[in-house]
Amino acid sequence: MNKEKFYITTPIYYPSGNFHIGHCYATIVADSIARYKRLKGYDVFFQTGTDEHGIKIQKKAESAGVSPKEYVDKIVEDTKDLWSKLNISYNRFLRTTDKEHIECVQKIFKILYDKGDIYKGHYSGLYCTPCESFWTKTQLVDGKCPDCGREVQEVKEEAYFLKLSKYQEQLVKYYDEHPDFIQPISRKNEMINNFINEGLEDLCVSRTSFTWGIPVTFDQKHVVYVWIDALSNYISSLGYLSEDDSLFKKFWPADIHIVGKEIMRFHTIVWPIMLFALGLEQPKQIFGHGWLKVDGQKISKSFGNYKDPREYIDKYGADVVRYYSLREVPFGSDGNFSEDNLIMRLNSDLANVLGNLVQRTISMVQKYFAGKVSNKKIREDIDSDFINMISELSSKVDKQMEILNVGDAVGEIFDLLRCSNKYIDETVPWVLAKDENKKDRLETVLYNLLESIRVSSCLLTPFLPDTSDKIKNQLGNLNDSLEYIDDNSYSVNNPEILFKRVEK
Ligand code: MSP
């Protein structure tokens, strides 16, 4: 069977040693989308990685007394460890120091130069080193970098430029003809009002003031500007311009690039123009999400609100961090991270609703039927609504995932779990158990509950992969149909506590 493909990316992260819960948040959302598409039968390529060049890294390595490569190697290992703890199911972890990536970037630069879209000139301007960004005077806020608020430096050097101006009209036309290209739509207006309307200036795309970068093959004292290097990862990872470009042929264009709002301008202006110049198709969508803040502030060591995310994972478990990240922040808006709220979500949703339902149901199946239950179909009025709800869950989740409301998709599953607890309270199985004549009715009630838990656990796989596995294991049933089925049978294992409540 020829499966439909789906290519999703996160940004490639700066290995600067400060990975925080905000980076985890965006990666968890991307992972959930990737896993969801796999569940739906798509052939998925999910890519992440690290963006390792630039003066910032060079300086950090110098002060640590190691080479830049040694410096990043250690952090890359750490990053992979973090993603593995969070069950991030990437297909490719690209490092911009990978040989194939370097060769691809060099070829891209040369193609654009030969075409005349990259040309040599002189640069003098204002540069923010920590953000690796150039700014015009009017873009500065109080004379400082508008992104990070730090000092900018006057820089003058011989440099290559990419002709953004040449493609401005084509870009705006593309936006207009493809309303889904930039999401949420408010970000498109930001790009047009803040950057495009004032006229695109050609972009300086090489540096001579430091060496930790990809050399320009035909002018070795230049290294390629980190953003040209970094953006190319989305195609170099697929083997573009290499001997084996089968992945590129299969997966490009990307279905979605997930990026934070502050790097939207690179993804919605520079990247599309690079693709125009290369004669390649545009990604189908670029989604700009908001920031996760801590106590209302941007996360940063200098604000004292930075914590290694591993602390939370070790303390509460990966799925608790995943659940909280998905539920707490509407994707696209800013959100706030607080450990108190994480504990609240853990206690109220994961322990009380999900954990409790599974525990109660499996215990009753053990107690009343020695662990074995099939469908006796002794139904009452209350069952039809419940059964419909189980069967409709999959399409409700689908509807939310279509528009990337990942938190609401998980919310739909928890609505069913809540109703399942209510179904127990209303059908009172422990009362049925006292009446020998109600045995088949009791078995029907438990069967319906097991079906609800089974369907929920299948649909939870993309969001809470560990928990979903544990539930399936307790159910002893691997049927992966996403609807209520009439003729299933269960032989459950011993109940196991899924989430322990935490007292503040
Ligand atoms: N290296 C570039 C990306 C190049 S992609 C071709 C970069 N790296 S970064 O490490 O600084 O940021 C990576 C991503 O993390 C960005 O999308 C950024 O928005 C996101 N986040 C950084 N802090 C964040 C929060 N506090 N909350 C949510 N996302 C955050 O930019």
XYZ file of C-alpha atoms and ligand atoms in Angstrom:
535
model
C 0.000 0.000 0.000
C 1.289 3.430 -0.902
C 0.911 5.478 2.268
C 0.439 9.217 2.257
C 3.569 11.009 3.463
C 3.841 13.594 6.213
C 6.967 15.641 6.886
C 7.107 17.645 10.104
C 10.000 19.591 11.604
C 10.932 21.427 14.776
C 13.598 24.115 14.620
C 17.111 22.860 15.092
C 18.166 24.107 18.515
C 21.228 26.086 19.506
C 23.349 23.786 21.632
C 24.093 26.554 24.086
C 23.526 24.464 27.171
C 20.318 26.069 28.387
C 17.654 23.654 27.265
C 14.525 24.503 29.172
C 10.898 23.568 29.471
C 10.003 25.940 26.588
C 12.121 23.903 24.159
C 10.511 20.744 25.498
C 7.032 22.187 25.054
C 7.384 22.819 21.309
C 9.111 19.482 20.769
C 6.403 17.600 22.673
C 3.710 19.209 20.522
C 5.595 18.338 17.326
C 6.157 14.788 18.567
C 2.471 14.380 19.384
C 1.494 15.512 15.905
C 4.053 13.166 14.328
C 2.864 10.225 16.414
C -0.766 11.047 15.690
C -0.123 10.998 11.955
C 1.625 7.634 12.305
C -1.376 6.320 14.212
C -3.534 7.464 11.305
C -1.422 5.461 8.884
C 0.777 8.185 7.409
C 4.373 7.581 6.455
C 5.927 10.190 8.743
C 9.319 11.848 8.721
C 9.873 13.876 11.876
C 13.013 15.875 12.026
C 14.814 17.810 14.720
C 18.454 18.540 15.486
C 21.013 21.127 16.491
C 22.210 24.365 14.946
C 25.871 24.289 15.877
C 27.722 27.041 14.044
C 28.192 30.731 14.724
C 30.225 33.122 16.756
C 28.165 32.554 19.876
C 29.199 28.904 20.033
C 32.779 29.745 19.066
C 33.006 32.163 21.997
C 31.444 29.759 24.466
C 33.887 27.043 23.418
C 36.818 29.450 23.785
C 35.833 30.357 27.307
C 35.376 26.671 28.152
C 38.869 26.007 26.770
C 37.732 23.413 24.217
C 37.232 23.340 20.459
C 33.758 24.327 19.202
C 33.150 20.761 18.035
C 34.085 19.318 21.434
C 31.857 21.898 23.050
C 28.791 21.036 20.959
C 29.374 17.266 21.024
C 28.760 17.169 24.740
C 25.568 19.238 24.522
C 24.265 17.230 21.596
C 24.576 14.048 23.655
C 22.705 15.792 26.445
C 19.983 16.926 24.060
C 19.498 13.434 22.696
C 19.272 12.160 26.250
C 16.586 14.739 27.049
C 14.568 13.828 23.946
C 14.843 10.158 24.749
C 13.601 10.771 28.318
C 10.607 12.609 26.840
C 9.977 9.857 24.270
C 10.506 12.167 21.316
C 10.133 9.934 18.269
C 12.211 11.829 15.719
C 13.262 10.052 12.525
C 16.332 12.185 12.063
C 18.437 14.203 14.427
C 20.370 16.512 12.150
C 23.535 18.262 13.280
C 24.692 21.171 11.158
C 28.207 19.800 11.611
C 27.175 16.612 9.760
C 29.208 16.174 6.592
C 26.198 15.796 4.269
C 24.624 18.936 5.665
C 27.807 20.954 5.165
C 28.137 19.772 1.564
C 24.505 20.550 0.859
C 24.769 24.098 2.240
C 27.913 24.707 0.185
C 26.144 23.558 -2.954
C 23.085 25.696 -2.230
C 25.288 28.761 -1.720
C 27.104 28.121 -4.995
C 23.892 27.559 -6.966
C 22.450 30.839 -5.703
C 25.722 32.637 -6.445
C 25.907 31.241 -9.980
C 22.324 32.327 -10.533
C 23.106 35.856 -9.396
C 20.775 35.673 -6.403
C 23.792 35.857 -4.102
C 26.299 38.622 -4.874
C 29.366 40.144 -3.221
C 29.283 43.566 -1.543
C 30.050 45.327 1.706
C 28.093 45.194 4.844
C 27.856 47.810 7.500
C 25.112 47.519 10.009
C 23.921 46.644 13.465
C 24.371 43.100 14.647
C 23.094 41.328 17.747
C 25.580 38.555 18.523
C 23.438 36.511 20.934
C 20.534 36.436 18.417
C 22.810 36.198 15.354
C 20.562 38.827 13.757
C 21.040 42.026 11.811
C 18.756 44.945 12.516
C 18.061 48.259 10.885
C 18.114 51.377 13.089
C 14.333 51.692 12.961
C 13.849 48.141 14.150
C 15.838 48.698 17.354
C 13.920 49.271 20.570
C 15.574 51.961 22.698
C 18.680 51.454 20.597
C 18.849 47.753 21.547
C 18.023 44.397 19.961
C 14.211 44.114 19.714
C 14.347 40.367 20.472
C 16.597 40.140 23.497
C 17.060 43.753 24.595
C 20.856 43.562 24.493
C 23.383 45.954 22.930
C 23.952 45.673 19.173
C 27.316 46.235 17.487
C 28.220 48.278 14.427
C 29.814 45.834 11.943
C 31.540 46.554 8.610
C 32.906 43.787 6.425
C 33.082 42.409 2.905
C 30.166 40.060 2.533
C 27.832 38.168 0.242
C 24.184 39.151 0.008
C 20.999 37.303 -0.849
C 18.608 39.247 -3.067
C 15.521 39.285 -0.891
C 14.263 42.429 -2.629
C 14.031 40.624 -5.972
C 11.497 38.158 -4.563
C 9.405 40.476 -2.401
C 6.473 40.716 -4.810
C 6.474 36.985 -5.501
C 6.464 36.322 -1.757
C 3.483 38.547 -0.999
C 1.603 37.031 -3.919
C 2.373 33.579 -2.548
C 1.023 34.553 0.898
C -2.163 35.854 -0.683
C -2.721 32.779 -2.789
C -1.995 30.362 0.070
C -3.965 31.470 3.109
C -2.838 28.448 5.160
C 0.859 29.018 4.508
C 1.433 31.069 7.663
C -0.489 30.071 10.757
C -1.920 31.404 12.983
C -3.065 34.111 10.587
C -2.074 36.902 13.010
C 1.573 35.993 12.396
C 1.167 36.675 8.686
C -0.029 40.203 9.437
C 2.932 40.692 11.778
C 5.337 39.714 9.006
C 3.733 42.000 6.460
C 3.412 44.991 8.784
C 6.732 44.676 10.590
C 9.072 43.514 7.858
C 7.691 43.423 4.342
C 5.820 46.716 4.103
C 8.926 48.727 4.828
C 10.610 46.972 1.880
C 12.904 43.944 2.099
C 16.603 44.742 2.146
C 19.025 42.209 0.712
C 20.308 39.924 3.435
C 23.941 39.616 4.390
C 24.664 35.876 4.112
C 28.359 35.469 4.869
C 30.830 36.432 7.595
C 34.574 36.961 7.712
C 34.914 37.956 11.371
C 34.981 34.389 12.733
C 35.701 30.898 11.463
C 33.241 28.516 13.152
C 30.887 28.065 10.237
C 30.558 26.427 6.844
C 33.208 27.830 4.478
C 32.063 29.324 1.184
C 33.769 26.953 -1.271
C 34.786 29.613 -3.780
C 35.883 32.261 -1.246
C 37.309 30.491 1.767
C 37.665 33.439 4.100
C 33.870 33.644 4.265
C 31.650 31.376 6.294
C 27.953 31.001 5.509
C 25.587 33.024 7.710
C 24.098 30.706 10.341
C 20.509 31.232 9.263
C 21.236 30.135 5.670
C 23.096 27.181 7.153
C 20.305 26.387 9.608
C 17.299 26.754 7.314
C 18.884 24.429 4.775
C 18.617 21.621 7.329
C 15.027 21.019 6.301
C 16.179 19.739 2.917
C 19.756 18.612 3.592
C 18.306 16.075 6.034
C 16.430 14.517 3.123
C 19.524 14.238 0.963
C 18.799 17.216 -1.296
C 21.660 17.632 -3.822
C 23.307 14.431 -2.585
C 23.824 11.166 -4.439
C 20.802 9.649 -2.765
C 17.950 12.132 -2.757
C 15.157 9.572 -2.515
C 13.949 10.939 0.833
C 13.884 14.419 -0.633
C 11.803 13.234 -3.559
C 9.454 11.460 -1.231
C 9.018 13.954 1.612
C 9.556 17.455 0.223
C 7.637 19.773 0.474
C 7.330 19.705 4.247
C 3.796 19.506 5.529
C 4.560 21.657 8.507
C 7.447 23.563 10.038
C 6.781 24.256 13.685
C 8.663 27.312 14.910
C 8.572 29.842 17.720
C 7.147 33.247 16.970
C 10.474 35.088 17.212
C 11.974 33.086 14.344
C 8.942 33.327 12.082
C 10.559 36.039 9.976
C 13.405 33.726 8.971
C 10.956 30.960 8.161
C 8.361 33.023 6.334
C 10.633 35.432 4.480
C 14.202 34.151 4.105
C 13.355 30.462 3.765
C 10.609 30.855 1.131
C 12.890 33.165 -0.853
C 15.725 30.624 -0.717
C 13.266 28.046 -2.021
C 12.028 30.356 -4.794
C 15.623 30.942 -5.817
C 16.363 27.210 -5.813
C 13.210 26.522 -7.814
C 11.776 24.301 -5.089
C 8.248 23.949 -3.764
C 7.241 25.804 -0.608
C 6.413 24.006 2.645
C 2.668 23.647 3.043
C 2.524 25.394 6.367
C 4.670 27.324 8.804
C 3.150 27.386 12.242
C 4.366 30.014 14.700
C 3.724 29.067 18.303
C 3.930 31.257 21.377
C 6.326 31.101 24.285
C 6.046 29.176 27.439
C 6.905 31.547 30.238
C 7.666 30.831 33.844
C 5.887 33.024 36.358
C 4.929 35.296 33.461
C 8.522 35.896 32.361
C 10.657 34.666 29.484
C 12.755 31.721 30.641
C 16.328 32.663 31.234
C 19.155 31.966 33.641
C 19.400 35.683 34.302
C 15.769 35.832 35.497
C 16.518 32.960 37.852
C 13.521 31.008 36.511
C 15.510 28.437 34.549
C 15.346 24.810 35.613
C 16.691 21.750 33.883
C 13.554 20.053 32.488
C 15.003 16.721 33.592
C 14.192 17.720 37.154
C 10.493 17.680 36.323
C 10.764 14.511 34.257
C 12.593 12.676 37.036
C 10.210 13.925 39.681
C 6.879 13.427 37.919
C 7.537 11.270 34.839
C 7.726 12.090 31.137
C 3.999 11.713 30.497
C 3.086 14.179 33.234
C 5.361 16.780 31.636
C 3.947 15.917 28.216
C 0.355 16.120 29.415
C 0.871 19.410 31.173
C 2.656 20.984 28.199
C -0.085 19.893 25.817
C -3.042 20.906 27.956
C -1.870 24.109 29.532
C -0.991 26.218 26.508
C -3.273 26.751 23.516
C -0.896 26.132 20.630
C -0.128 29.472 19.057
C -0.509 31.613 22.199
C 1.880 32.287 25.040
C 1.390 30.227 28.153
C 2.638 30.014 31.653
C 4.478 27.118 33.257
C 4.120 26.613 36.949
C 4.971 23.555 38.967
C 1.895 24.097 41.156
C -0.377 23.895 38.116
C 1.472 20.847 36.864
C 0.745 19.138 40.183
C -2.886 20.218 39.971
C -3.242 18.691 36.486
C -1.470 15.556 37.648
C -3.796 15.093 40.602
C -7.071 16.132 39.027
C -6.797 14.704 35.510
C -4.158 12.016 35.425
C -4.571 10.464 38.879
C -8.261 11.150 39.639
C -9.794 10.773 36.197
C -7.572 8.436 34.189
C -5.722 6.501 36.882
C -8.807 6.030 38.973
C -10.956 4.827 36.085
C -8.460 2.204 34.990
C -7.809 1.044 38.543
C -11.489 0.782 39.458
C -12.483 -0.984 36.277
C -9.674 -3.522 36.223
C -10.161 -4.271 39.934
C -13.854 -4.960 39.383
C -13.122 -7.187 36.397
C -10.724 -9.146 38.604
C -13.036 -9.276 41.553
C -16.297 -10.199 39.819
C -15.104 -12.189 36.800
C -11.622 -13.412 37.700
C -10.209 -11.071 35.043
C -12.198 -12.363 32.044
C -14.993 -10.425 30.406
C -16.854 -10.559 27.117
C -19.875 -8.683 25.816
C -23.166 -10.058 27.172
C -25.121 -7.237 25.505
C -27.640 -6.788 28.300
C -28.079 -3.113 27.561
C -30.016 -0.336 29.220
C -30.880 3.175 28.024
C -27.815 4.730 29.558
C -25.552 2.523 27.406
C -26.419 3.912 24.001
C -25.166 7.419 24.771
C -22.038 5.985 26.308
C -21.336 3.660 23.383
C -21.925 6.476 20.895
C -19.525 8.655 22.786
C -16.839 5.962 22.586
C -17.328 5.543 18.854
C -17.357 9.271 18.178
C -14.185 9.985 20.116
C -11.838 9.278 17.228
C -13.496 11.755 14.882
C -13.657 14.407 17.622
C -9.930 14.045 18.237
C -9.336 14.149 14.506
C -11.244 17.402 14.140
C -9.072 19.083 16.762
C -5.847 17.680 15.323
C -6.771 18.944 11.862
C -6.493 22.476 13.188
C -3.587 21.634 15.507
C -5.613 22.132 18.667
C -3.494 19.447 20.264
C -4.529 20.368 23.812
C -8.223 20.172 22.940
C -7.669 16.854 21.181
C -6.345 15.436 24.457
C -9.215 17.226 26.209
C -11.729 15.227 24.141
C -10.197 11.984 25.399
C -10.391 13.176 28.976
C -14.052 14.120 28.478
C -14.778 10.508 27.626
C -12.744 9.309 30.611
C -14.752 11.603 32.884
C -17.999 10.280 31.445
C -16.730 6.757 31.994
C -16.283 7.476 35.699
C -19.785 8.909 35.729
C -21.059 5.776 33.983
C -19.633 3.711 36.848
C -21.333 5.940 39.414
C -24.645 5.655 37.580
C -24.606 1.942 36.810
C -23.319 1.065 40.315
C -21.629 -2.240 39.454
C -21.112 -3.117 43.142
C -24.902 -3.131 43.585
C -25.364 -5.269 40.456
C -22.781 -7.669 41.851
C -25.024 -8.469 44.798
C -27.771 -9.830 42.560
C -27.072 -13.180 40.898
C -29.688 -12.325 38.180
C -27.772 -9.194 37.190
C -24.523 -10.966 36.427
C -24.803 -10.522 32.655
C -25.773 -6.900 33.058
C -22.739 -6.395 35.284
C -20.503 -8.033 32.690
C -21.978 -5.787 29.980
C -21.266 -2.676 32.059
C -17.667 -3.725 32.633
C -17.269 -4.629 28.971
C -18.424 -1.145 27.945
C -15.968 0.395 30.383
C -13.121 -1.714 29.056
C -13.976 -0.655 25.518
C -13.948 2.966 26.574
C -10.560 2.549 28.235
C -9.189 0.628 25.262
C -10.256 3.200 22.663
C -9.019 6.024 24.909
C -5.668 4.355 25.422
C -5.224 3.862 21.667
C -5.992 7.523 21.053
C -3.693 8.553 23.901
C -0.678 6.837 22.266
C 0.543 9.971 20.476
C 0.272 12.151 23.548
C 1.114 9.883 26.492
C 2.986 6.968 24.923
C 4.210 5.348 28.165
C 0.850 5.545 29.871
C -0.923 4.219 26.840
C 1.391 1.187 26.780
C 0.834 0.555 30.468
C -2.939 0.657 30.038
C -2.893 -1.650 27.023
C -0.771 -4.024 29.030
C -3.222 -4.021 31.935
C -6.117 -4.578 29.555
C -4.280 -7.496 28.011
C -5.885 -6.505 24.723
C -4.028 -5.230 21.707
C -6.955 -4.619 19.398
C -6.252 -1.176 17.957
C -9.624 -0.327 16.458
C -10.536 3.253 17.317
C -14.234 2.469 17.656
C -16.391 0.563 20.083
C -16.499 -3.060 18.991
C -19.158 -5.571 19.933
C -17.257 -8.814 19.875
C -14.067 -8.147 21.772
C -13.058 -10.122 24.837
C -10.782 -9.267 27.701
C -8.449 -11.150 29.962
C -7.009 -8.395 32.098
C -3.807 -8.307 34.122
C -3.414 -7.079 37.658
C -4.190 -3.401 38.162
C -1.217 -1.161 38.524
C -1.257 2.425 39.770
C -0.680 4.721 36.783
C -0.190 8.055 38.566
C 0.475 8.774 42.197
C -1.140 11.887 43.593
C 1.354 14.461 44.790
C 0.684 16.615 47.820
C 2.003 20.150 47.449
N 18.702 27.663 15.953
C 17.554 28.477 15.777
C 16.531 27.769 14.913
C 16.963 27.418 13.537
S 15.731 26.547 12.675
C 16.196 26.556 11.098
C 16.944 28.794 17.137
N 17.292 27.998 18.136
S 16.808 28.172 19.665
O 17.368 27.073 20.375
O 17.101 29.474 20.157
O 15.263 28.077 19.649
C 14.641 26.959 19.099
C 13.148 27.026 19.259
O 12.802 27.007 20.628
C 12.532 28.299 18.672
O 11.413 27.958 17.871
C 12.078 29.053 19.882
O 10.929 29.826 19.661
C 11.765 27.916 20.830
N 11.745 28.375 22.194
C 12.758 28.953 22.901
N 12.256 29.340 24.098
C 10.942 29.029 24.180
C 9.941 29.141 25.148
N 10.164 29.680 26.312
N 8.725 28.667 24.843
C 8.448 28.068 23.646
N 9.363 27.935 22.708
C 10.607 28.414 22.960
O 16.167 29.731 17.216
